[in-house]
Amino acid sequence: MIDLVRATPKTLVIGSIHHDRSLDVARLPGRGETVISRRARDGLGGKGANQAVAIARMGVACELLGVVGDDASATVVRDALANHGVSVAQVGVVPGRHTGRATVVVEATGENLIVVEPGPVDRIDRAMVDANLRDHATPPAVVVVQGEVPPAVVAWAADSAGAASTRFVLNLAPVVPVDPGTLRRADPLVVNEHEAGHLLELLDGGPARIDDVDDALGVARRLVAAGPRSAVVTLGAEGAVLADGPTAHHLAAFAATVADTTGAGDCFTGTLAAALARGHSLPEAARWGLAAASLAVSRPGAASAFPTWEQAGDVLRREAAPR
């Protein structure tokens, strides 16, 4: 278990918790095609759980608000979270329901496809959210929410975070409908290039194709113009772009030997939130996220592959060293 004695400001993640089954294949199947898996692995998953682990691995105290079923998988995922240093005091159990599940197919290049059975995430209610934000004597410094929870939960989290003066990090993955008030509280909104395009089509109806970094810079500026205080668009091997007003910046990715991209976006978002909680600026936090993600993709698995704060720091120091 990770020692959080030196943990810095508390964070709260509101999100999904899954028991994943990962299947390694030589290549992803085409439509209607059957392929044979070379290896199967079970482990912790769900964007909420993954991002909470990423935060805890950064040495920042993290509590996860979510729900599991009353099946054997619930014990597995709760134990895994606790062993990674995540507080599970706010993880509820829903009788008669099974814990969320996901099937992850990973090809030899590290690319993947994922199918999610969400489980009882619909049982997160407003009272649970308010108790940890609006009604809490010492609310967290940062709250993180993803699109794997119902849109109502996203809206409650944004509202309660605003009332508690807590920084609201919104990872709209997948993209779900959000009202303008919710979007305006996001600081930042975090999406990948595909999610950014989908979201802009919903917001302003215009096309948002990203073929290169210049396209991504324009999309990031359009996202901020649509409401959020800041926006980060992740670009995989091209790094990320961020905008916090009319200007946008490109941050290059760190070199990585890719083994498995599962959870890379969650590693980035969780690390970014942890760095913000530690007092870093948004550009600095995004660099920490990219450094951590470069290590995560070099190892198989999702949460189990996430690096520590010290390991991510080593990547940043190597990049800054004179050549």
Coordinates of C-alpha atoms in Angstrom, one line a residue:
M1 CA 0.0 0.0 0.0
I2 CA 1.2 3.5 -0.9
D3 CA 2.3 5.7 2.1
L4 CA 0.3 8.9 2.0
V5 CA 1.8 10.4 5.2
R6 CA 3.3 13.1 3.0
A7 CA 0.1 13.5 1.0
T8 CA -0.7 17.1 -0.2
P9 CA -4.2 18.6 -0.6
K10 CA -7.1 16.2 -0.8
T11 CA -8.8 15.4 -4.0
L12 CA -12.2 13.8 -4.7
V13 CA -12.9 11.7 -7.7
I14 CA -16.6 11.0 -8.6
G15 CA -16.8 8.2 -11.1
S16 CA -17.1 4.6 -12.3
I17 CA -15.5 1.5 -10.8
H18 CA -15.1 -1.6 -13.0
H19 CA -13.7 -5.1 -12.8
D20 CA -11.8 -5.4 -16.1
R21 CA -11.0 -8.4 -18.2
S22 CA -8.2 -7.6 -20.7
L23 CA -7.5 -9.8 -23.7
D24 CA -4.2 -9.6 -25.6
V25 CA -4.5 -10.3 -29.3
A26 CA -2.1 -10.1 -32.3
R27 CA -4.5 -7.5 -33.9
L28 CA -7.9 -6.1 -33.3
P29 CA -10.7 -8.0 -35.0
G30 CA -12.6 -6.6 -38.0
R31 CA -16.4 -6.5 -38.2
G32 CA -17.8 -10.0 -37.8
E33 CA -14.3 -11.5 -37.3
T34 CA -13.1 -13.9 -34.6
V35 CA -9.6 -13.7 -33.2
I36 CA -7.9 -15.8 -30.6
S37 CA -6.6 -14.2 -27.4
R38 CA -3.0 -14.9 -26.5
R39 CA -3.5 -14.0 -22.8
A40 CA -6.2 -12.8 -20.5
R41 CA -5.8 -10.6 -17.4
D42 CA -8.2 -9.4 -14.8
G43 CA -7.8 -6.1 -12.9
L44 CA -9.2 -2.8 -11.7
G45 CA -10.8 -0.5 -14.2
G46 CA -13.3 2.3 -14.7
K47 CA -12.4 5.9 -15.4
G48 CA -13.2 7.0 -11.9
A49 CA -11.1 4.2 -10.3
N50 CA -8.2 4.7 -12.7
Q51 CA -8.0 8.4 -12.2
A52 CA -8.2 8.0 -8.4
V53 CA -5.3 5.6 -8.6
A54 CA -3.3 8.0 -10.8
I55 CA -3.8 10.7 -8.2
A56 CA -2.8 8.5 -5.3
R57 CA 0.3 7.3 -7.1
M58 CA 1.3 11.0 -7.3
G59 CA 1.3 11.1 -3.5
V60 CA -1.9 13.2 -3.2
A61 CA -4.6 12.1 -0.8
C62 CA -7.6 10.9 -2.9
E63 CA -11.1 9.8 -2.0
L64 CA -13.3 8.0 -4.5
L65 CA -17.0 8.4 -4.6
G66 CA -18.6 5.6 -6.5
V67 CA -20.7 2.4 -6.2
V68 CA -20.2 -1.3 -6.6
G69 CA -22.5 -4.3 -6.5
D70 CA -22.7 -7.0 -3.9
D71 CA -20.8 -9.6 -5.9
A72 CA -17.3 -11.0 -5.6
S73 CA -15.9 -8.4 -8.0
A74 CA -16.8 -5.7 -5.4
T75 CA -14.3 -7.1 -2.9
V76 CA -11.6 -7.4 -5.6
V77 CA -11.9 -3.8 -6.8
R78 CA -12.2 -2.3 -3.3
D79 CA -9.1 -4.1 -2.2
A80 CA -7.2 -3.0 -5.3
L81 CA -8.2 0.6 -4.7
A82 CA -7.1 0.5 -1.1
N83 CA -3.8 -1.2 -1.9
H84 CA -3.1 1.7 -4.3
G85 CA -3.7 4.2 -1.5
V86 CA -7.2 5.4 -2.5
S87 CA -9.8 6.0 0.2
V88 CA -12.9 3.8 -0.4
A89 CA -14.9 5.2 2.6
Q90 CA -17.4 6.7 0.1
V91 CA -17.7 3.7 -2.2
G92 CA -21.2 2.4 -1.7
V93 CA -22.6 -1.1 -2.2
V94 CA -25.8 -1.6 -4.1
P95 CA -27.6 -4.9 -3.2
G96 CA -28.7 -7.1 -6.0
R97 CA -26.5 -5.4 -8.6
H98 CA -23.2 -6.5 -10.1
T99 CA -20.1 -4.4 -10.1
G100 CA -19.4 -2.6 -13.4
R101 CA -17.4 -4.6 -15.9
A102 CA -15.4 -3.9 -19.0
T103 CA -13.8 -6.0 -21.7
V104 CA -10.6 -4.6 -23.0
V105 CA -9.0 -6.0 -26.2
V106 CA -5.4 -5.0 -26.7
E107 CA -3.4 -5.6 -29.9
A108 CA 0.3 -6.0 -30.2
T109 CA 0.8 -2.3 -31.1
G110 CA -0.7 -1.3 -27.8
E111 CA -4.0 0.0 -29.3
N112 CA -7.2 -1.2 -27.8
L113 CA -11.0 -1.3 -27.9
I114 CA -13.2 -1.4 -24.9
V115 CA -16.8 -2.3 -24.2
V116 CA -18.2 -1.3 -20.8
E117 CA -21.1 -2.7 -18.8
P118 CA -21.5 0.2 -16.3
G119 CA -23.1 -1.6 -13.3
P120 CA -24.8 0.5 -10.6
V121 CA -23.2 3.9 -11.4
D122 CA -26.8 5.2 -11.8
R123 CA -27.2 4.9 -8.0
I124 CA -24.9 7.8 -7.2
D125 CA -27.3 10.5 -5.9
R126 CA -27.1 14.2 -5.1
A127 CA -26.9 13.7 -1.4
M128 CA -23.7 11.7 -1.8
V129 CA -22.1 14.4 -3.9
D130 CA -23.2 17.3 -1.6
A131 CA -21.9 15.4 1.5
N132 CA -18.4 15.4 0.1
L133 CA -18.4 18.9 -1.4
R134 CA -21.1 21.5 -0.5
D135 CA -21.8 20.2 3.0
H136 CA -18.2 19.2 3.9
A137 CA -16.4 21.2 6.6
T138 CA -13.1 20.9 4.7
P139 CA -13.9 20.3 1.0
P140 CA -11.2 18.9 -1.3
A141 CA -9.0 21.2 -3.4
V142 CA -9.9 19.5 -6.6
V143 CA -12.8 17.3 -7.7
V144 CA -12.6 15.2 -10.9
V145 CA -15.6 13.8 -12.8
Q146 CA -15.9 11.8 -16.0
G147 CA -18.5 11.1 -18.6
E148 CA -18.9 7.5 -17.4
V149 CA -21.3 8.8 -14.7
P150 CA -24.9 10.0 -15.6
P151 CA -25.1 13.6 -16.8
A152 CA -27.1 14.5 -13.6
V153 CA -24.1 13.5 -11.5
V154 CA -21.8 15.7 -13.6
A155 CA -24.1 18.6 -13.1
W156 CA -24.5 18.0 -9.3
A157 CA -20.7 17.8 -9.0
A158 CA -20.2 21.1 -10.9
D159 CA -22.8 22.9 -8.8
S160 CA -21.5 21.6 -5.5
A161 CA -17.8 22.2 -6.5
G162 CA -18.8 25.8 -7.2
A163 CA -20.5 26.2 -3.9
A164 CA -17.4 24.8 -2.1
S165 CA -14.9 26.9 -4.1
T166 CA -13.4 23.6 -5.3
R167 CA -11.6 23.4 -8.6
F168 CA -13.7 21.3 -11.0
V169 CA -11.9 19.1 -13.5
L170 CA -14.3 17.6 -16.1
N171 CA -13.1 14.7 -18.3
L172 CA -16.0 14.3 -20.8
A173 CA -15.0 10.8 -21.7
P174 CA -17.3 9.6 -23.1
V175 CA -19.1 12.8 -24.2
V176 CA -22.4 13.2 -22.4
P177 CA -24.8 16.2 -22.6
V178 CA -23.9 19.0 -20.2
D179 CA -25.6 22.3 -19.6
P180 CA -23.8 25.6 -20.1
G181 CA -23.5 26.2 -16.3
T182 CA -21.8 22.9 -15.9
L183 CA -19.4 23.6 -18.7
R184 CA -18.5 27.0 -17.4
R185 CA -17.2 25.6 -14.1
A186 CA -14.7 23.2 -15.9
D187 CA -11.1 24.3 -15.2
P188 CA -10.0 22.4 -17.2
L189 CA -12.3 20.5 -19.5
V190 CA -10.2 17.4 -20.6
V191 CA -11.1 15.5 -23.8
N192 CA -9.2 13.6 -26.5
E193 CA -9.3 14.6 -30.1
H194 CA -12.3 12.5 -31.0
E195 CA -14.3 13.6 -27.9
A196 CA -13.4 17.3 -28.7
G197 CA -14.9 17.0 -32.2
H198 CA -18.0 15.3 -30.9
L199 CA -18.5 17.9 -28.2
L200 CA -18.1 20.8 -30.5
E201 CA -20.7 19.4 -32.9
L202 CA -23.1 19.3 -29.9
L203 CA -22.2 22.8 -28.8
D204 CA -22.0 24.8 -32.0
G205 CA -22.9 22.4 -34.7
G206 CA -19.7 23.1 -36.7
P207 CA -17.2 20.5 -37.9
A208 CA -14.2 19.9 -35.7
R209 CA -11.9 17.6 -37.5
I210 CA -8.4 17.3 -36.1
D211 CA -5.7 16.2 -38.6
D212 CA -2.7 18.0 -37.0
V213 CA -1.6 20.1 -34.1
D214 CA -2.8 23.3 -35.8
D215 CA -6.3 21.9 -36.0
A216 CA -6.1 20.9 -32.4
L217 CA -5.1 24.4 -31.3
G218 CA -8.1 25.8 -33.1
V219 CA -10.4 23.3 -31.5
A220 CA -9.1 24.0 -28.1
R221 CA -9.8 27.7 -28.6
R222 CA -13.3 27.0 -29.8
L223 CA -13.9 24.8 -26.8
V224 CA -13.0 27.6 -24.4
A225 CA -15.1 30.0 -26.4
A226 CA -18.0 27.7 -25.8
G227 CA -17.8 27.9 -22.0
P228 CA -15.1 26.2 -19.9
R229 CA -12.6 28.3 -18.1
S230 CA -9.8 26.2 -19.7
A231 CA -9.6 23.2 -22.0
V232 CA -7.0 20.4 -22.6
V233 CA -7.2 18.2 -25.8
T234 CA -5.0 15.1 -25.6
L235 CA -3.5 13.9 -28.9
G236 CA -1.8 10.6 -28.1
A237 CA 1.7 10.5 -29.6
E238 CA 1.4 14.2 -30.5
G239 CA 1.0 15.3 -26.8
A240 CA -1.7 17.7 -25.9
V241 CA -2.9 21.3 -26.5
L242 CA -4.4 23.6 -23.9
A243 CA -6.3 26.8 -24.0
D244 CA -7.2 29.1 -21.1
G245 CA -8.5 32.0 -23.1
P246 CA -8.0 33.2 -26.7
T247 CA -4.5 31.7 -26.8
A248 CA -3.7 28.0 -27.0
H249 CA -0.4 26.1 -26.6
H250 CA 1.0 22.8 -27.8
L251 CA 2.8 20.5 -25.4
A252 CA 4.8 17.8 -27.0
A253 CA 4.6 14.2 -25.8
F254 CA 7.5 12.4 -24.2
A255 CA 9.2 9.6 -25.9
A256 CA 7.7 6.2 -25.1
T257 CA 7.8 2.6 -26.2
V258 CA 4.2 1.7 -26.4
A259 CA 3.0 -1.6 -24.9
D260 CA -0.6 -0.9 -23.9
T261 CA -2.5 2.4 -24.2
T262 CA -5.3 1.3 -21.9
G263 CA -5.9 3.9 -19.3
A264 CA -3.4 6.4 -20.7
G265 CA -6.0 9.2 -20.8
D266 CA -7.0 8.4 -17.2
C267 CA -3.4 8.5 -16.1
F268 CA -3.0 11.9 -17.8
T269 CA -6.2 13.3 -16.2
G270 CA -5.5 12.0 -12.7
T271 CA -1.9 13.2 -12.8
L272 CA -3.0 16.6 -14.0
A273 CA -5.5 16.9 -11.2
A274 CA -2.8 15.8 -8.6
A275 CA -0.4 18.4 -9.9
L276 CA -3.1 21.1 -9.7
A277 CA -3.8 20.1 -6.1
R278 CA -0.1 20.5 -5.4
G279 CA -0.3 24.1 -6.6
H280 CA 1.1 23.8 -10.2
S281 CA -0.2 25.9 -13.0
L282 CA -2.3 24.3 -15.7
P283 CA 0.6 24.1 -18.3
E284 CA 2.9 22.6 -15.6
A285 CA 0.2 20.1 -14.6
A286 CA -0.4 19.0 -18.2
R287 CA 3.4 18.4 -18.5
W288 CA 3.2 16.2 -15.4
G289 CA 0.3 14.3 -17.0
L290 CA 2.2 13.7 -20.3
A291 CA 5.2 12.5 -18.4
A292 CA 3.2 10.0 -16.4
A293 CA 1.3 8.8 -19.4
S294 CA 4.5 8.2 -21.3
L295 CA 5.4 5.7 -18.6
A296 CA 2.0 4.2 -18.3
V297 CA 1.8 3.2 -22.0
S298 CA 5.1 1.5 -21.8
R299 CA 3.7 -1.2 -19.4
P300 CA 0.8 -3.6 -19.8
G301 CA -2.4 -2.9 -17.9
A302 CA -4.2 0.3 -16.8
A303 CA -4.0 1.4 -13.1
S304 CA -1.3 -1.2 -12.3
A305 CA 0.9 0.5 -14.9
F306 CA 0.6 4.1 -13.5
P307 CA 3.9 5.6 -12.3
T308 CA 4.6 7.5 -9.0
W309 CA 5.3 11.2 -8.6
E310 CA 9.0 10.5 -8.4
Q311 CA 9.0 8.4 -11.6
A312 CA 7.1 11.0 -13.5
G313 CA 9.5 13.7 -12.1
D314 CA 12.5 11.7 -13.5
V315 CA 11.0 11.9 -17.0
L316 CA 10.6 15.7 -16.6
R317 CA 14.1 16.1 -15.3
R318 CA 15.6 14.0 -18.1
E319 CA 13.8 16.2 -20.7
A320 CA 15.1 19.4 -19.1
A321 CA 18.7 18.2 -18.8
P322 CA 21.2 19.7 -21.2
R323 CA 22.0 17.5 -24.2

